[in-house]
XYZ file of C-alpha atoms in Angstrom:
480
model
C -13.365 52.904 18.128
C -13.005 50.538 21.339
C -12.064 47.181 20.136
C -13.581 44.709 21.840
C -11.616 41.938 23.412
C -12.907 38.432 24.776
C -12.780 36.994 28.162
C -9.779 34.752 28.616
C -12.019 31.790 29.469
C -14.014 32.281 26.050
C -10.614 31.675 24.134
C -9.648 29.160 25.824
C -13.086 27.360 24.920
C -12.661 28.019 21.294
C -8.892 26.811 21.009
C -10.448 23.552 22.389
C -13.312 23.363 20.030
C -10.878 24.382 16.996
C -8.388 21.725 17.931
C -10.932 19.069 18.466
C -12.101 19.655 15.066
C -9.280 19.756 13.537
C -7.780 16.453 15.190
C -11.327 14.689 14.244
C -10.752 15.735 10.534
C -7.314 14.698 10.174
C -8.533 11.178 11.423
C -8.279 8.757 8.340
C -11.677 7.193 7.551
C -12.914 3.881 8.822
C -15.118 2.665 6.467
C -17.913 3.145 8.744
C -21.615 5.446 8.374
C -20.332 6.911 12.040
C -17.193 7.229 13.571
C -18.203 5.907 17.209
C -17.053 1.891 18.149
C -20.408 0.965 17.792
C -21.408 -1.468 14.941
C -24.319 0.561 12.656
C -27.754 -0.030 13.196
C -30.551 -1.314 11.072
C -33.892 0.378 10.823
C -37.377 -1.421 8.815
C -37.179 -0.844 5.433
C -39.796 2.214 4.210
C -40.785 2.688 0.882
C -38.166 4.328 -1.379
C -38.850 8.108 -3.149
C -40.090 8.154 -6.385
C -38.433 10.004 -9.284
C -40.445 13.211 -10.602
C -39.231 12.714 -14.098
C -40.158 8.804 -14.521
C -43.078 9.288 -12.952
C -44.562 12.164 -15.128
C -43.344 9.225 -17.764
C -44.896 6.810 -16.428
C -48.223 8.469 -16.711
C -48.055 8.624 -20.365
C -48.519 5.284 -21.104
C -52.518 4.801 -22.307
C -54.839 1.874 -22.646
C -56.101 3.704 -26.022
C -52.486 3.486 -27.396
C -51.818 -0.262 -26.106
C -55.313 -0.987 -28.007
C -53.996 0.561 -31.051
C -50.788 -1.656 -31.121
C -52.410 -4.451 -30.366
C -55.225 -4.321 -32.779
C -52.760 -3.465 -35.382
C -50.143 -6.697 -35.193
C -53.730 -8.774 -34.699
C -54.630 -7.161 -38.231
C -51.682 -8.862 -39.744
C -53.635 -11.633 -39.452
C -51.433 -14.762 -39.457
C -48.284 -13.549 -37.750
C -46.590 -17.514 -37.434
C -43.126 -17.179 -37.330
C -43.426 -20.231 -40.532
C -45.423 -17.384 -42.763
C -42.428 -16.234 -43.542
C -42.723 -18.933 -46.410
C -46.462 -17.791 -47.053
C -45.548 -15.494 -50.234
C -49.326 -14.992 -50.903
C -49.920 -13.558 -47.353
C -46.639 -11.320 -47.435
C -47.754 -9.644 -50.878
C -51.050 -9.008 -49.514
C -49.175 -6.931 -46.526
C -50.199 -9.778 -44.353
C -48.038 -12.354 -42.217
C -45.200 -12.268 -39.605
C -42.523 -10.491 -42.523
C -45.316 -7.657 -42.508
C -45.615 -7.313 -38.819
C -41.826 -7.071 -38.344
C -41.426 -4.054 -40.427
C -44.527 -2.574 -38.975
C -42.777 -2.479 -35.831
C -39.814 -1.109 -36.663
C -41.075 1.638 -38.222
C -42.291 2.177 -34.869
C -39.492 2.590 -33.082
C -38.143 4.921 -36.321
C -41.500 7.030 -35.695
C -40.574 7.237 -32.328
C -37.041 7.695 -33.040
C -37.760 10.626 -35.206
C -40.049 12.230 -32.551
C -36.904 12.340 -29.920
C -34.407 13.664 -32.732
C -33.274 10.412 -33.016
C -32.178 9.149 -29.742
C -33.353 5.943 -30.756
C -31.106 3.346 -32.771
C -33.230 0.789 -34.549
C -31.864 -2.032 -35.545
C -33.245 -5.627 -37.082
C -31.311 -9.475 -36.221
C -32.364 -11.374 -39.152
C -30.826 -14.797 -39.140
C -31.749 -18.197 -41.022
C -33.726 -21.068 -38.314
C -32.458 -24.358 -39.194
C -34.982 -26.608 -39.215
C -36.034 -28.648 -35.916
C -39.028 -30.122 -34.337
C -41.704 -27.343 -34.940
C -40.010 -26.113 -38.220
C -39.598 -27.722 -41.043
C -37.910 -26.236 -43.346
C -34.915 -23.638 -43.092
C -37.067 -20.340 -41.947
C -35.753 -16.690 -41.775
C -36.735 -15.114 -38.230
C -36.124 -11.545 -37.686
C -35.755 -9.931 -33.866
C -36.621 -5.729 -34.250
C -34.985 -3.657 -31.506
C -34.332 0.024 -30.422
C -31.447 1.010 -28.255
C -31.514 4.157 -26.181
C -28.064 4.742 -25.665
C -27.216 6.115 -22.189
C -25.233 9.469 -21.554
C -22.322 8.324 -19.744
C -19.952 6.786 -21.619
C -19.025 4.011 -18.826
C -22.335 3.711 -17.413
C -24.298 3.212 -21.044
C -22.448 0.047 -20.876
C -24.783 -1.360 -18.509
C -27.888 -2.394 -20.524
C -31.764 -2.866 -19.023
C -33.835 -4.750 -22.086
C -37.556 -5.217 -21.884
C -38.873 -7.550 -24.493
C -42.430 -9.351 -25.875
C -42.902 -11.995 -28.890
C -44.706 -10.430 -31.759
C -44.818 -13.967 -33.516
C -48.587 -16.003 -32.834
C -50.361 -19.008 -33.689
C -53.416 -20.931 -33.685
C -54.197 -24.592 -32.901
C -51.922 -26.149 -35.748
C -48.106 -24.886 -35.284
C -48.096 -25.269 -39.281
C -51.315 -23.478 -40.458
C -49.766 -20.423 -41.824
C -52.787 -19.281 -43.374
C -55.715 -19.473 -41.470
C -56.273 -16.364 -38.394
C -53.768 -16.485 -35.883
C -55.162 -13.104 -33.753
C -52.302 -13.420 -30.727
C -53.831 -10.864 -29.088
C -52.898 -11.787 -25.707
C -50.260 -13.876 -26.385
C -48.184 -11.672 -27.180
C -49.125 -8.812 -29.038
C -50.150 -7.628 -25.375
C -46.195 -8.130 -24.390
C -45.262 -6.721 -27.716
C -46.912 -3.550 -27.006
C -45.789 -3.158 -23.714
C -42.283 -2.919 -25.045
C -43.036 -0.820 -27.973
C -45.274 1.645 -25.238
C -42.157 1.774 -22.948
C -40.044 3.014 -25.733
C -42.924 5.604 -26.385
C -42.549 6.962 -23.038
C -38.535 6.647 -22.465
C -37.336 7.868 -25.228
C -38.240 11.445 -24.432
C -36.268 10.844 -21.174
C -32.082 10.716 -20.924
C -30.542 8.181 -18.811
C -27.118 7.276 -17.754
C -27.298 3.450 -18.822
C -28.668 1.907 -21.871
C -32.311 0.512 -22.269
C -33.515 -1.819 -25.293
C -36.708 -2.051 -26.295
C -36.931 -5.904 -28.186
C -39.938 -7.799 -29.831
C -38.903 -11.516 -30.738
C -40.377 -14.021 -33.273
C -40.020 -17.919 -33.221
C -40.968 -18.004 -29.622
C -44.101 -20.738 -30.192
C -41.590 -22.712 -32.363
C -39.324 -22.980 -29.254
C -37.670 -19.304 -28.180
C -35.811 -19.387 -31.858
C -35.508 -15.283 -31.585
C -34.651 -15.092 -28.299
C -32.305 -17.639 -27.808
C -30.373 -16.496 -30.975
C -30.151 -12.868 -29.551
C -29.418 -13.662 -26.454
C -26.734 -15.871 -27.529
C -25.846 -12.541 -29.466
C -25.481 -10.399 -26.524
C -23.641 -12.915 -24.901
C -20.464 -13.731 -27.727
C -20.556 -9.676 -28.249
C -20.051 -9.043 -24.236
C -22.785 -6.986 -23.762
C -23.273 -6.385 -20.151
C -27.236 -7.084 -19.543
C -27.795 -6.233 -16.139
C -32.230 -7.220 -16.732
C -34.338 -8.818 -18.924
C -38.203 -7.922 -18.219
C -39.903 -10.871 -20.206
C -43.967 -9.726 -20.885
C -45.477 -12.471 -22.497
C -49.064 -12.798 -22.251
C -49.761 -9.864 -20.025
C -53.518 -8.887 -21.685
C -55.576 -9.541 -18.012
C -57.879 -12.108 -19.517
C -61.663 -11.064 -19.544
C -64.032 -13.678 -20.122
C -67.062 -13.334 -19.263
C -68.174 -14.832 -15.985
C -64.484 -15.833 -14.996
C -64.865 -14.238 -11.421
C -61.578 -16.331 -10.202
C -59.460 -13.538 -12.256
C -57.529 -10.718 -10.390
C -57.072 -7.524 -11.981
C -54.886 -6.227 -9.340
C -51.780 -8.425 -9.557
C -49.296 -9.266 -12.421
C -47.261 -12.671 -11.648
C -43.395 -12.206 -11.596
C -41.941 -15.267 -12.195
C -37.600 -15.419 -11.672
C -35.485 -18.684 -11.504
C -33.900 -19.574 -8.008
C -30.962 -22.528 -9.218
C -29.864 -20.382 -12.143
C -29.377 -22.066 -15.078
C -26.054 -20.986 -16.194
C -25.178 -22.098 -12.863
C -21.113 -23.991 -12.871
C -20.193 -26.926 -10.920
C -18.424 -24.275 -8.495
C -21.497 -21.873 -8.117
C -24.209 -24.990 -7.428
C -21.583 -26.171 -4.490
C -21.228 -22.797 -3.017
C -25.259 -21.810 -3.133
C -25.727 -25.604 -1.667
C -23.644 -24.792 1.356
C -25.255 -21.098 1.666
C -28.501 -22.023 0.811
C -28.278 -19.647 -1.731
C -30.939 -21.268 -4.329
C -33.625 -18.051 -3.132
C -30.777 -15.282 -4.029
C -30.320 -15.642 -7.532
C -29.623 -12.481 -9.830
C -33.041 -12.875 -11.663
C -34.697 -13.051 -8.033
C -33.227 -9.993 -6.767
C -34.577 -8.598 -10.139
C -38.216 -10.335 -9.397
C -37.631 -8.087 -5.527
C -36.869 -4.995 -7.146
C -39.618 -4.614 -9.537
C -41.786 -5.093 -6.209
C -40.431 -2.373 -4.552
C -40.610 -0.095 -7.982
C -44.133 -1.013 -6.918
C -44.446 0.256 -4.349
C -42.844 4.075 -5.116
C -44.508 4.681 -8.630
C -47.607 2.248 -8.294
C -48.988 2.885 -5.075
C -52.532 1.908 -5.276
C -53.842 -1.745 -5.645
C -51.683 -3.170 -8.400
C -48.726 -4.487 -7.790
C -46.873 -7.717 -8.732
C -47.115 -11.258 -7.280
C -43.698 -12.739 -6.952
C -43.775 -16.260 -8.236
C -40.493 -18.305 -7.096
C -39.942 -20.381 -10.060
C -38.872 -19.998 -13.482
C -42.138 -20.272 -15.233
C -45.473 -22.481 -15.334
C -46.070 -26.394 -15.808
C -45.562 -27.120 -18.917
C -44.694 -23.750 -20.337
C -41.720 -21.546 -21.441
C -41.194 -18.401 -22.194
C -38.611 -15.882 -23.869
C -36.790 -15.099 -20.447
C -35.316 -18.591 -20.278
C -33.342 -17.716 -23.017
C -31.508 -15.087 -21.771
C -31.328 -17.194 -18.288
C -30.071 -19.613 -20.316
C -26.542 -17.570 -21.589
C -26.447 -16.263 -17.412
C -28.335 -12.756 -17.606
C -30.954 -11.479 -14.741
C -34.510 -12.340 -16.432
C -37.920 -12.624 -15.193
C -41.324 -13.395 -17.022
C -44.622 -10.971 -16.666
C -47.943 -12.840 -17.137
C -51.073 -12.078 -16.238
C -52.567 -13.762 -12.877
C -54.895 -16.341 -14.616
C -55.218 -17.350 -17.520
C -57.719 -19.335 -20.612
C -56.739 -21.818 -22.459
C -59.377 -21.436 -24.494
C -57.740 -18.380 -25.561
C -54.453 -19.238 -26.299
C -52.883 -21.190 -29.587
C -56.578 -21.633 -30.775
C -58.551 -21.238 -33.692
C -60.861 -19.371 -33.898
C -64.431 -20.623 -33.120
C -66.865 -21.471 -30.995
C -67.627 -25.426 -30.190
C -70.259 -26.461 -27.845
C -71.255 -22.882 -26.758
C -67.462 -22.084 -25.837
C -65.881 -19.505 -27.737
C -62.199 -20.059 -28.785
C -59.484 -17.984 -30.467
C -57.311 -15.319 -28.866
C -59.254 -11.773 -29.719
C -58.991 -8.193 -28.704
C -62.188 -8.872 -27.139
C -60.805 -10.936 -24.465
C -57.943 -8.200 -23.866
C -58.510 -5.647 -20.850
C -56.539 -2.851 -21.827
C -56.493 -1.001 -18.468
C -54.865 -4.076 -17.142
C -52.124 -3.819 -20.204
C -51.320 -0.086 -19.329
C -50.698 -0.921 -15.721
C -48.120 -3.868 -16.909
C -46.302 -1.036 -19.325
C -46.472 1.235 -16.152
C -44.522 -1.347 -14.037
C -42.236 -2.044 -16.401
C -41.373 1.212 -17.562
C -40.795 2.594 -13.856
C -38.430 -0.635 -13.043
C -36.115 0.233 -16.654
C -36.021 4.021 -15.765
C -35.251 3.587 -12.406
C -32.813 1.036 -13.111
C -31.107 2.869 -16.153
C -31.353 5.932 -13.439
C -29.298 4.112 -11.319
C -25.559 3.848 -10.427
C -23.623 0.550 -10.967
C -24.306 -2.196 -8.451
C -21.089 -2.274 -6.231
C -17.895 -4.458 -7.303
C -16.581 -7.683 -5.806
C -18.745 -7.205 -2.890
C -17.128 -9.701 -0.052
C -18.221 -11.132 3.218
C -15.097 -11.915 5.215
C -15.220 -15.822 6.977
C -11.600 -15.444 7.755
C -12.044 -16.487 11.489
C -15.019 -17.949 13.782
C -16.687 -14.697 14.553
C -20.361 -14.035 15.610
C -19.979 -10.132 14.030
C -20.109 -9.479 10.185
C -17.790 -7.682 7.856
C -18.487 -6.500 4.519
C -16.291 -5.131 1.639
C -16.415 -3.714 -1.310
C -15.025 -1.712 -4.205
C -16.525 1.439 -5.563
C -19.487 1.714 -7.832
C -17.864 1.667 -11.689
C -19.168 4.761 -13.517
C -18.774 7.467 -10.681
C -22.622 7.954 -10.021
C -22.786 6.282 -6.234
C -23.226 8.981 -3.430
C -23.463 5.947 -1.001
C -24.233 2.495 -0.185
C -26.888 0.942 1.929
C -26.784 -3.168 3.719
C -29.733 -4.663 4.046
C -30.722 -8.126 5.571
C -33.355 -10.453 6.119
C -33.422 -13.664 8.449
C -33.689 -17.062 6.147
C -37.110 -17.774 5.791
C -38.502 -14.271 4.677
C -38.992 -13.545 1.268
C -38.558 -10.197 1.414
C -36.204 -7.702 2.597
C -36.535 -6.271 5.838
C -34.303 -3.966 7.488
C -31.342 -1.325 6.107
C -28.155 0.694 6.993
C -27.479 3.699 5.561
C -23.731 3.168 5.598
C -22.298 6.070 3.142
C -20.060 6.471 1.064
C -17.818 3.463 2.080
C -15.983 0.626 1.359
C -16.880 -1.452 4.266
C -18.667 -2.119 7.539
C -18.726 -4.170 10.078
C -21.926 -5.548 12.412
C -22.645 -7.334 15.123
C -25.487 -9.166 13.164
C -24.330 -12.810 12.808
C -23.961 -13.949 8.994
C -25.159 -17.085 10.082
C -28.910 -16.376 11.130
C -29.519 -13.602 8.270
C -28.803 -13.015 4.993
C -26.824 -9.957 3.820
C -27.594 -7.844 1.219
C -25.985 -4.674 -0.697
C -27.036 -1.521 -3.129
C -26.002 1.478 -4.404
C -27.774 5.048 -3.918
C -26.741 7.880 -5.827
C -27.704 11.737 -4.687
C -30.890 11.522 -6.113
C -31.881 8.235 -3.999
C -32.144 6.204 -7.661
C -31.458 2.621 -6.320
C -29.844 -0.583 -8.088
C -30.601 -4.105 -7.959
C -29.356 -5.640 -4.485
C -26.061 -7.885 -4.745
C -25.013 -10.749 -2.270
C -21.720 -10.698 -1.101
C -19.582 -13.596 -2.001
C -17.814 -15.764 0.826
C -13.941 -14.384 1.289
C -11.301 -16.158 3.691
């Protein structure tokens, strides 16, 4: 057979084309999304993929079985974190002692119906007494951990959480009907229908499902676990607070919004030292907070798995006049946490008896509970714990050099822990926006350098992994 032999000029071509490959692979890597001199680029912000998996999971969650757990801890009758002392109401099945093992057998129904991928667990302590408890009073938090996959990643914990404790007009009646419908057997059942829907579902990090009492007396449960988590070095990376999250309906309130869900995150964080308020006072760093990067997040889970008209309302401050909620505590011992609650609310039906005086009803009922509204809650915040727990590791010791007078921008940072990041991606936004509002796909790098001025925006960083799951956005820190 004639073998074939090519022109001269051909050869010569591929030699070049061989060697110029081979020169540009031996180059060591400079930290950069493209190897030219120029700095990347930044392109608007789109709205991120959703996952198949969590959303299929997401759709699980019903108003009918919201109703259920509601109307169930309402049953209880009394659930007053002080009936604990109300031996007549506890025989009878009745009373907050009642309503705690209700819901953890719950979670062990649930457990059982994954093979047991759920570890339920009760912190029963002793309440000393105080201003709104008289006497010493046993409290008793339920939880359910899902443990993640990954060894190093199942360190990182998401919690969602809800009070499960009530009361009516009297802080001491621990007798007389104390429905807590709304407040917060709606919040309760949120986090009992997340761990519904999750728990057939594996992630890489760990997700608790937690329902509080002695909230009403003044965040007794919470503060006490969080306080937990915090001496036992549990890594809490969120805290999604739902406290009453039942979308109001009474009748001829037309000033109510159905669409929206308030999201309400600290800015000055409370565990704040000396050192950290300096630094955010000479940054202006009091809008950039952990728990508001948290508060951002959840609106762009939003915006992938609840694309049609609700969506969250972003509230910049920690909670309402003259109000607190389960959250603080966890803001409290320095965690990420942000409070749920629905757009308006009535009085009327909150921490009432129940009656009706001068042709107004009072008393927080089922009745006033729109159950649609509930399931669309549990929908947010089960998308925003599965995609989180999805997720790889926020970056480590993320830096923004000030070395030297400079008008460009240089970031660092050390890999993702875990081994899940396929890449990172900068984002910015000038001062006064709220929001996000542009991105760089950078890679999988350690740094990056831009001719955007550190002074007019502010910088922002996350991790991507192959799938395009996304983590909470870090700031980088000041490094000279």
């Amino acid at each position: 057979m004639h073998k074939a032999t090519l022109p001269a000029v051909t050869l010569a071509s591929l030699m070049f084309v061989v060697s110029t490959l081979v020169a540009q692979t031996s180059q060591p890597s400079s930290g950069m999304s493209n190897q030219s001199k120029s700095p990347p680029k930044f392109s608007p912000i789109s709205t991120g993929s959703a996952d198949p998996q969590i959303v299929a999971a997401v759709r699980q969650v019903t108003p009918q079985h919201l109703r259920t757990t509601v109307e169930k801890l309402v049953s209880f009758v009394n659930r007053s974190t002080l009936s604990a002392s109300n031996e007549k109401l506890t025989a009878q099945g009745l009373g907050v002692v009642n309503a705690a093992k209700w819901i953890e057998s719950e979670f062990q129904r649930y457990s059982k119906e994954c093979g047991g991928c759920l570890e339920v667990k009760t912190d029963t302590f002793i309440q000393q007494p105080e201003e709104r408890i008289k006497e010493p009073t046993q409290i008793t938090n339920v939880y359910a951990v899902l443990r993640g996959t990954d060894p190093e990643n199942a360190k990182r914990i998401y919690l969602v959480t809800g009070h499960y404790d009530s009361r009516n007009s009297d802080n001491f009646n621990i007798s007389d009907p104390a429905p807590g419908a709304n407040d917060d057997a709606s919040g309760t059942a949120v986090s009992l229908e997340c761990a519904r829907v999750l728990s057939k579902l594996k992630f890489s990090a760990t997700i608790i499902f937690l329902a509080v009492a002695g909230e009403e007396q003044g965040l007794d449960g919470s503060r006490h676990f969080a306080k937990m988590a915090k001496e036992q070095g549990w890594n809490i990376e969120a805290v999604l607070n739902n406290d009453i999250v039942g979308g109001n309906t009474t009748p001829g309130d037309t000033l109510q919004n159905k669409n929206e869900v308030r999201v309400f995150s600290e800015g000055v964080p409370n565990a704040a030292t000396d050192a950290d308020l300096r630094l955010l006072k000479s940054l202006g760093g009091e809008n950039d907070s952990t728990s508001r990067q948290l508060a951002r997040y959840i609106r762009e889970t939003s915006q992938a798995y609840l694309p049609g008209a609700f969506h969250p309302k972003l509230i910049f401050r920690r909670d309402r006049y003259l109000r607190g909620g389960d959250h603080t505590s966890f803001n409290n011992e320095g965690f990420a946490a942000i409070r749920f609650t629905e757009y308006r609310e009535d009085y009327h039906h909150q921490h009432q008896n129940v009656r009706t005086e001068n042709g107004v009803d009072y008393g927080d009922l089922p009745k006033y509970v729109d159950f649609n509204y509930v399931a669309d809650v549990a929908r947010l915040n089960a998308a925003t714990l599965a995609s989180l727990a999805a997720a790889p590791a926020p970056p480590a010791n993320s830096r923004l050099v000030t070395r030297s007078l400079e008008n460009d921008t240089t970031l660092t940072w050390e890999p993702s822990p875990g081994g899940l990041a396929s890449g990172y991606e900068v984002l910015i936004r000038t001062t006064e926006q709220p929001y996000w509002e542009h991105v760089s796909v950078v890679g999988n790098v350690s740094h990056a350098k831009f001719s955007e001025s550190k002074d007019n925006v502010i910088f922002g960083l996350k991790t991507v992994d192959g799938k395009r799951h996304k983590n909470i956005i870090v700031i980088p820190q000041p490094q000279k």
